[in-house]
PDB file of C-alpha atoms in Angstrom:
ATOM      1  CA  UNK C   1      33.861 -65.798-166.227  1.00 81.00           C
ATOM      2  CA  UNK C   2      36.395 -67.275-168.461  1.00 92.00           C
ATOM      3  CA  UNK C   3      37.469 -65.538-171.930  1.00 95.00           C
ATOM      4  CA  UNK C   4      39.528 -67.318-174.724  1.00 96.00           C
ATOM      5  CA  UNK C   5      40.449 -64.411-177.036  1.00 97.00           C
ATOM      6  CA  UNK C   6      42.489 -65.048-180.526  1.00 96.00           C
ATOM      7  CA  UNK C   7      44.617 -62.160-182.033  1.00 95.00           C
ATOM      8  CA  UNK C   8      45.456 -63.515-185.331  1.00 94.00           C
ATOM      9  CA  UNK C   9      47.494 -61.818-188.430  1.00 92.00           C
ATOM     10  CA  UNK C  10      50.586 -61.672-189.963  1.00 88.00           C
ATOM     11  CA  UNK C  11      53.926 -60.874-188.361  1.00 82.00           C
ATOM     12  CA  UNK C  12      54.299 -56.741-188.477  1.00 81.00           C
ATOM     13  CA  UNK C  13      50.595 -56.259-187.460  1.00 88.00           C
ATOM     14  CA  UNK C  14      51.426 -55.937-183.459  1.00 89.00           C
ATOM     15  CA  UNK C  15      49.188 -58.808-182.989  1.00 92.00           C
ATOM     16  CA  UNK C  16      51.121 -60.443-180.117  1.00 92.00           C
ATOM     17  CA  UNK C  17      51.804 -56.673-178.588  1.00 94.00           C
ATOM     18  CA  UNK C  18      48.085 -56.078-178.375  1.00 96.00           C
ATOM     19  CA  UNK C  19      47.228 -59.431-176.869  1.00 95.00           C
ATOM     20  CA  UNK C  20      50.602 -58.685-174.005  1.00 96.00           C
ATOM     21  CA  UNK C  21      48.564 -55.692-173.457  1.00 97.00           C
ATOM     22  CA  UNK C  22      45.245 -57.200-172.723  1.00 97.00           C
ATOM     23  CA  UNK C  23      47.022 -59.381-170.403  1.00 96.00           C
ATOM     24  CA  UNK C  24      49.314 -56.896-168.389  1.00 97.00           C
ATOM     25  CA  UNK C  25      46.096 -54.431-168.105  1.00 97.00           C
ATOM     26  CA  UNK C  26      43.921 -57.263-167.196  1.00 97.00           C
ATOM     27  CA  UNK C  27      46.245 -58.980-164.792  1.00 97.00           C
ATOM     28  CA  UNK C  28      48.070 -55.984-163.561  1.00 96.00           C
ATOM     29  CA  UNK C  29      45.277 -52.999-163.196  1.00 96.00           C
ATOM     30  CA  UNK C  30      42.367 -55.341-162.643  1.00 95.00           C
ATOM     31  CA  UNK C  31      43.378 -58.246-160.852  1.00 95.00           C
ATOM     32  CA  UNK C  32      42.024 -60.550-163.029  1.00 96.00           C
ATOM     33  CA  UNK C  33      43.648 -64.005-163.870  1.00 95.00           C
ATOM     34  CA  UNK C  34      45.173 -63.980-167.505  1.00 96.00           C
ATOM     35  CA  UNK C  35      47.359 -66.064-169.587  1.00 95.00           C
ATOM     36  CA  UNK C  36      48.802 -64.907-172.845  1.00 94.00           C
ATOM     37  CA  UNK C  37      50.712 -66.967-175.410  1.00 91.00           C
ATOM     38  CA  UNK C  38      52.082 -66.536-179.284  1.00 88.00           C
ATOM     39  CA  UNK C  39      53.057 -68.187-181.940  1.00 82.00           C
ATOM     40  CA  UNK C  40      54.938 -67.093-184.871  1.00 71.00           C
ATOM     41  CA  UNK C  41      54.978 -68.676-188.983  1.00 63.00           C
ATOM     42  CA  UNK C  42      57.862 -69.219-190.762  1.00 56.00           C
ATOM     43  CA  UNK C  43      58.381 -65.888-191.115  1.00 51.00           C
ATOM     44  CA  UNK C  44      58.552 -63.761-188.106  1.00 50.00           C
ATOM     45  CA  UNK C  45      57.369 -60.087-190.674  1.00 56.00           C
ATOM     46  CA  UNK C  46      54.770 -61.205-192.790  1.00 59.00           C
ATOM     47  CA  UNK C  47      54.208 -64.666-191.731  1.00 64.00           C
ATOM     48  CA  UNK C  48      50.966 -66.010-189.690  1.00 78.00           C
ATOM     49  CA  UNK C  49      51.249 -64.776-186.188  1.00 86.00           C
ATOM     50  CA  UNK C  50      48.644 -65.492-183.381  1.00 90.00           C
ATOM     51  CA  UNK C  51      48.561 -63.779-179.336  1.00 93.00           C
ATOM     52  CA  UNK C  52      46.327 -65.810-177.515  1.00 94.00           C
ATOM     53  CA  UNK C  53      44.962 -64.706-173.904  1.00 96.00           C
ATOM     54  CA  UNK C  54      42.805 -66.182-171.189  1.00 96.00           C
ATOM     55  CA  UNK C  55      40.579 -63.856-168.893  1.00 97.00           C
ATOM     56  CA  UNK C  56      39.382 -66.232-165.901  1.00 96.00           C
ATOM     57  CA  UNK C  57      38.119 -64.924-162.627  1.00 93.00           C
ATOM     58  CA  UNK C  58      39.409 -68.060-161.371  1.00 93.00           C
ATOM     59  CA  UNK C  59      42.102 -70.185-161.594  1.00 93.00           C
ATOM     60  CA  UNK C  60      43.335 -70.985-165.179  1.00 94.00           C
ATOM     61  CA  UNK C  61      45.074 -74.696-165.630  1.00 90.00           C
ATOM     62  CA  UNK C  62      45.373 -75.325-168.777  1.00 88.00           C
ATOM     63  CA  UNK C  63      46.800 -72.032-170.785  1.00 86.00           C
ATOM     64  CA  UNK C  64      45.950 -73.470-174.553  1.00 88.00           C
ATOM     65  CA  UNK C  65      42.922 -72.000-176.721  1.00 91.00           C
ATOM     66  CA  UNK C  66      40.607 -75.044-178.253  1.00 86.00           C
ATOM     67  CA  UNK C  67      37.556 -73.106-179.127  1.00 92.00           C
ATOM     68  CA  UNK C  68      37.989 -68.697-178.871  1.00 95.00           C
ATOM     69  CA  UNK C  69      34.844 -66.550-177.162  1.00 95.00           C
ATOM     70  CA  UNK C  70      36.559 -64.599-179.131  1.00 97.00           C
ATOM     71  CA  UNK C  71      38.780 -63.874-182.582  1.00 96.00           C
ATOM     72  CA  UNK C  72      40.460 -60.986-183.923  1.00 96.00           C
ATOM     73  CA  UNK C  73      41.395 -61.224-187.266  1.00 95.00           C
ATOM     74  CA  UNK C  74      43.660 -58.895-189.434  1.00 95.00           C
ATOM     75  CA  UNK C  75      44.100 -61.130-192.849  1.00 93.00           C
ATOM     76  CA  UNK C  76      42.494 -63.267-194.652  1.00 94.00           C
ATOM     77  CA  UNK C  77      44.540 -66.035-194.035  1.00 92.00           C
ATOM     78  CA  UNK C  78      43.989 -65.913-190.184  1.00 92.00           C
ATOM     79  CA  UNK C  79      39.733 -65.376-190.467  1.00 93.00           C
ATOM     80  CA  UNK C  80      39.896 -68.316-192.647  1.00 92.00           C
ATOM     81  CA  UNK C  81      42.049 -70.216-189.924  1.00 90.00           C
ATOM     82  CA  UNK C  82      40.479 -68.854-186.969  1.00 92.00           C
ATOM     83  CA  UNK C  83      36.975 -68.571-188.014  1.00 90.00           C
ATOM     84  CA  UNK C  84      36.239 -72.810-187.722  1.00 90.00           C
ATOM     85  CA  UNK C  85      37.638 -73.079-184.543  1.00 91.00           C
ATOM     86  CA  UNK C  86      34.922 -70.049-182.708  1.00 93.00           C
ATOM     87  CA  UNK C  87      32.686 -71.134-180.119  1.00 92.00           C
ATOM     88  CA  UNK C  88      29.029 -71.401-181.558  1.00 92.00           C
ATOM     89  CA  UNK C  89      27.806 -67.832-180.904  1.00 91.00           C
ATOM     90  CA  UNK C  90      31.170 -65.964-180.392  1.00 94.00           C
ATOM     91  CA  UNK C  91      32.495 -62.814-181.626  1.00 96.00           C
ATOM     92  CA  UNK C  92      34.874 -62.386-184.657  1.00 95.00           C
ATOM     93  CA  UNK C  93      36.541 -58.997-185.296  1.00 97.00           C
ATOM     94  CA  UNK C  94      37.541 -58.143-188.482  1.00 96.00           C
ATOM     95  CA  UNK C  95      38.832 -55.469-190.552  1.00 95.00           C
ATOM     96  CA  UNK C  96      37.200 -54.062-193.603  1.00 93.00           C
ATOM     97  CA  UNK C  97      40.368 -53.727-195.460  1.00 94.00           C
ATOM     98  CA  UNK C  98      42.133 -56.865-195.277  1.00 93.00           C
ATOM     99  CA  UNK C  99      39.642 -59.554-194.729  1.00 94.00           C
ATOM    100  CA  UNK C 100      36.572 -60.434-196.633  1.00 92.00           C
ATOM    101  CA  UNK C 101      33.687 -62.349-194.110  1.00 90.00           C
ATOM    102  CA  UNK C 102      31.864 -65.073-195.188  1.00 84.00           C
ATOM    103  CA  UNK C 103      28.630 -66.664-193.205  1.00 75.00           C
ATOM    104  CA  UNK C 104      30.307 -69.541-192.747  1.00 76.00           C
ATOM    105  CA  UNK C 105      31.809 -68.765-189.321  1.00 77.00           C
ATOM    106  CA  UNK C 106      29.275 -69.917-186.269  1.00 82.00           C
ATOM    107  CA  UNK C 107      29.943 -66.268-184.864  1.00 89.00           C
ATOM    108  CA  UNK C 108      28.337 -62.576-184.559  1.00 93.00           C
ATOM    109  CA  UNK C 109      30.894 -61.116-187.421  1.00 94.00           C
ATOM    110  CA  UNK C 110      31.725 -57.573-186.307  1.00 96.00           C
ATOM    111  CA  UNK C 111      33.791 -55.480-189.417  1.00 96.00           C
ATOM    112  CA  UNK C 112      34.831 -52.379-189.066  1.00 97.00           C
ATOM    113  CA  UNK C 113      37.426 -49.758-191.267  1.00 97.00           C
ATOM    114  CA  UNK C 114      39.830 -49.854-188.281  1.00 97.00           C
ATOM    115  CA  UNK C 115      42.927 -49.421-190.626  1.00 97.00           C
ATOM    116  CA  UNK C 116      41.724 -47.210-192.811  1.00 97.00           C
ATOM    117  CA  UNK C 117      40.487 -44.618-189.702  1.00 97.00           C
ATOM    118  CA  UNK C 118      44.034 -44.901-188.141  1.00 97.00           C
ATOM    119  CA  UNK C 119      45.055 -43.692-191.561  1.00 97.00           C
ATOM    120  CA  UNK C 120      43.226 -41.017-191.899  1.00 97.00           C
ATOM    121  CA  UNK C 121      42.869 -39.813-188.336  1.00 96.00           C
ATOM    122  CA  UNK C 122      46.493 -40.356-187.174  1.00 96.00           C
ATOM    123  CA  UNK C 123      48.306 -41.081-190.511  1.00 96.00           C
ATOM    124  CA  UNK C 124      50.698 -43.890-188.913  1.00 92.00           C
ATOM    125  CA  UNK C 125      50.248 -47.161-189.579  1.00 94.00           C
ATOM    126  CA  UNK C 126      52.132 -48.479-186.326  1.00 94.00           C
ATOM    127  CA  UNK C 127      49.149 -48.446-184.230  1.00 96.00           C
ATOM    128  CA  UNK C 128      46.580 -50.200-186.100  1.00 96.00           C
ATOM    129  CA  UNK C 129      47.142 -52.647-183.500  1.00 96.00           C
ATOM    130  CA  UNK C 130      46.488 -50.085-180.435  1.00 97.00           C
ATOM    131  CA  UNK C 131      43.206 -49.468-182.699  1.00 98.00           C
ATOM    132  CA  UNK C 132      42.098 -53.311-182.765  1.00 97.00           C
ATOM    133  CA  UNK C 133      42.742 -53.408-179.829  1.00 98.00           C
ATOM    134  CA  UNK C 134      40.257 -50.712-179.306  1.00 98.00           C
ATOM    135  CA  UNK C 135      38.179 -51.759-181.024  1.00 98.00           C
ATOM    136  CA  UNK C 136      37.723 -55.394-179.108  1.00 98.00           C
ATOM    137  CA  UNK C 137      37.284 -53.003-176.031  1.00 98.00           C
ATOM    138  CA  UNK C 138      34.457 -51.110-177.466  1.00 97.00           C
ATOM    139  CA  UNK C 139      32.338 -54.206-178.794  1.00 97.00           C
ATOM    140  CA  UNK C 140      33.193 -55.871-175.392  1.00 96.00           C
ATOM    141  CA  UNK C 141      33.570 -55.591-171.643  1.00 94.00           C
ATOM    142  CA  UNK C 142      36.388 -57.475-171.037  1.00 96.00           C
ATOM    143  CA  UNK C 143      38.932 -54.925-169.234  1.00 97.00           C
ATOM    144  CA  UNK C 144      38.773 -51.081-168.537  1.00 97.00           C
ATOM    145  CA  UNK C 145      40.368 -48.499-171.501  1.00 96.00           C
ATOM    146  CA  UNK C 146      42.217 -46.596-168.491  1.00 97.00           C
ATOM    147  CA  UNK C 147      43.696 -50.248-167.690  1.00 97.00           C
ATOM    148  CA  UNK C 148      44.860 -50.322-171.209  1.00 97.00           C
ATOM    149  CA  UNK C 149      45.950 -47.098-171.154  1.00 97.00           C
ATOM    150  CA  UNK C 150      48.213 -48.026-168.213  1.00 97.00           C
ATOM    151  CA  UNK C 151      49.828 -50.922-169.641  1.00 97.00           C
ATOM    152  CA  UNK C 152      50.784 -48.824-172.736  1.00 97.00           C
ATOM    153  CA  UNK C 153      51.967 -46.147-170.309  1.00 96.00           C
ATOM    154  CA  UNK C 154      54.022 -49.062-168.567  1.00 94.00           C
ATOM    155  CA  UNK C 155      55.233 -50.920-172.018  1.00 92.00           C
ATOM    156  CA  UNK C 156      55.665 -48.463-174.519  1.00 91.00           C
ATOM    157  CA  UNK C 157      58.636 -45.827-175.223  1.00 88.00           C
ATOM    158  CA  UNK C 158      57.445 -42.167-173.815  1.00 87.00           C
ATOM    159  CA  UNK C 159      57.450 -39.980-177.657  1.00 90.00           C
ATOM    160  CA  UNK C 160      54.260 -43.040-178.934  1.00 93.00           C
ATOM    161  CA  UNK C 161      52.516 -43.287-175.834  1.00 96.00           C
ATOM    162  CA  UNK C 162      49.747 -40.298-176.400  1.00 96.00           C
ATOM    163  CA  UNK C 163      49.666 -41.655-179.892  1.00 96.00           C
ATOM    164  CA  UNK C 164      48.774 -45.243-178.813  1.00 96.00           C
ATOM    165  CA  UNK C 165      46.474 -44.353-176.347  1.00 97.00           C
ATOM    166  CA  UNK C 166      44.535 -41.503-179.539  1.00 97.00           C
ATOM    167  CA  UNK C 167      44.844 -44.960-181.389  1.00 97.00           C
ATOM    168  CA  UNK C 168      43.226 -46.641-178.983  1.00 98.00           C
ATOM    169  CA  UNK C 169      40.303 -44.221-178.493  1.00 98.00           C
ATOM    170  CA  UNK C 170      39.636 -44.547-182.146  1.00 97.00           C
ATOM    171  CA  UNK C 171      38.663 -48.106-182.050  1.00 98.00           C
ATOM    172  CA  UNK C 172      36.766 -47.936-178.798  1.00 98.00           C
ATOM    173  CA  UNK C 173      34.632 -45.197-180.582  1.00 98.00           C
ATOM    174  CA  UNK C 174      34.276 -47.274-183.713  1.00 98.00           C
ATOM    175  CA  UNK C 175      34.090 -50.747-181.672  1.00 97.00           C
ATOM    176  CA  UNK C 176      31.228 -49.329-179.234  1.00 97.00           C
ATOM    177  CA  UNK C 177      27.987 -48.909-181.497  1.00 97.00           C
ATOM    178  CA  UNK C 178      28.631 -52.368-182.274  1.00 96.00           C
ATOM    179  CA  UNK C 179      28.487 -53.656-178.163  1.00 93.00           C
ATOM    180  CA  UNK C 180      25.280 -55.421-177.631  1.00 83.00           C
TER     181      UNK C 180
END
């Protein structure tokens, strides 16, 4: 099994924090080999950002992402960046509210309101990301919710972690009809 996974948005979205915390509950509460890089735009807030990780049951040599199983896309600007470089038949996430799909992209297109549900379930906008992220768990086995759920418990200050983890919930249950 090897995963290439592409969080892509702009700076502010929690992009990168969502891909540190697929690796940490991959490598950490799973024991399963994961790299995870970022890259920021001119701009760290508002800028093109990008958390790349690598789920490999074995050994992973070379840490750079060529062609993504898998992208997660939060603007416009990263789908239409992203969405060339998917593997032939890999999954794209989207969101309803900031990016518009097109069938150009060689890739089961999954949309769903994931913003707009945080919104009106939880009212803060500061885990969208948390949300996405589960989101990507629900259309996908890649790593257990309770391992995410540790890693937040592990990374995250003690008055948001209940509210990350409700966050997280959310997606899975709006990611999951979706899982094929």
């Amino acid at each position: 099994m090897r995963t290439r996974i592409v969080f892509s948005g702009s700076g502010g979205q929690g992009v990168v924090t969502a891909a540190i915390l697929l690796g940490e509950a991959a490598v950490i509460h799973e024991g399963i080999n994961a790299v995870q890089s970022q890259s920021y735009g001119a701009a760290a807030r508002g800028g093109a950002t990008r958390g790349n990780v690598i789920l490999s049951d074995e050994a992973i040599n070379f840490p750079s992402i060529t062609q993504p199983n898998i992208g997660v896309c939060l603007t416009q600007e990263a789908y239409n960046s992203v969405g060339p470089e998917m593997r032939p038949g890999g999954i794209m996430l989207t969101d309803t509210r900031f990016v518009a799909t097109t069938r150009k992209v060689d890739a089961r297109q999954v949309e769903l309101p994931l913003y707009d549900t945080v919104m009106r379930e939880i009212g803060k906008p500061i885990v969208f990301n948390i949300c996405v992220l589960g989101g990507l768990l629900g259309l996908v086995d890649l790593v257990r919710t309770e391992s995410v759920e540790a890693a937040i418990r592990d990374r995250v200050a003690g008055d948001f972690v209940e509210l990350n983890i409700r966050a997280l919930h959310l997606g899975f249950a709006l990611g999951r009809p979706h899982r094929r």
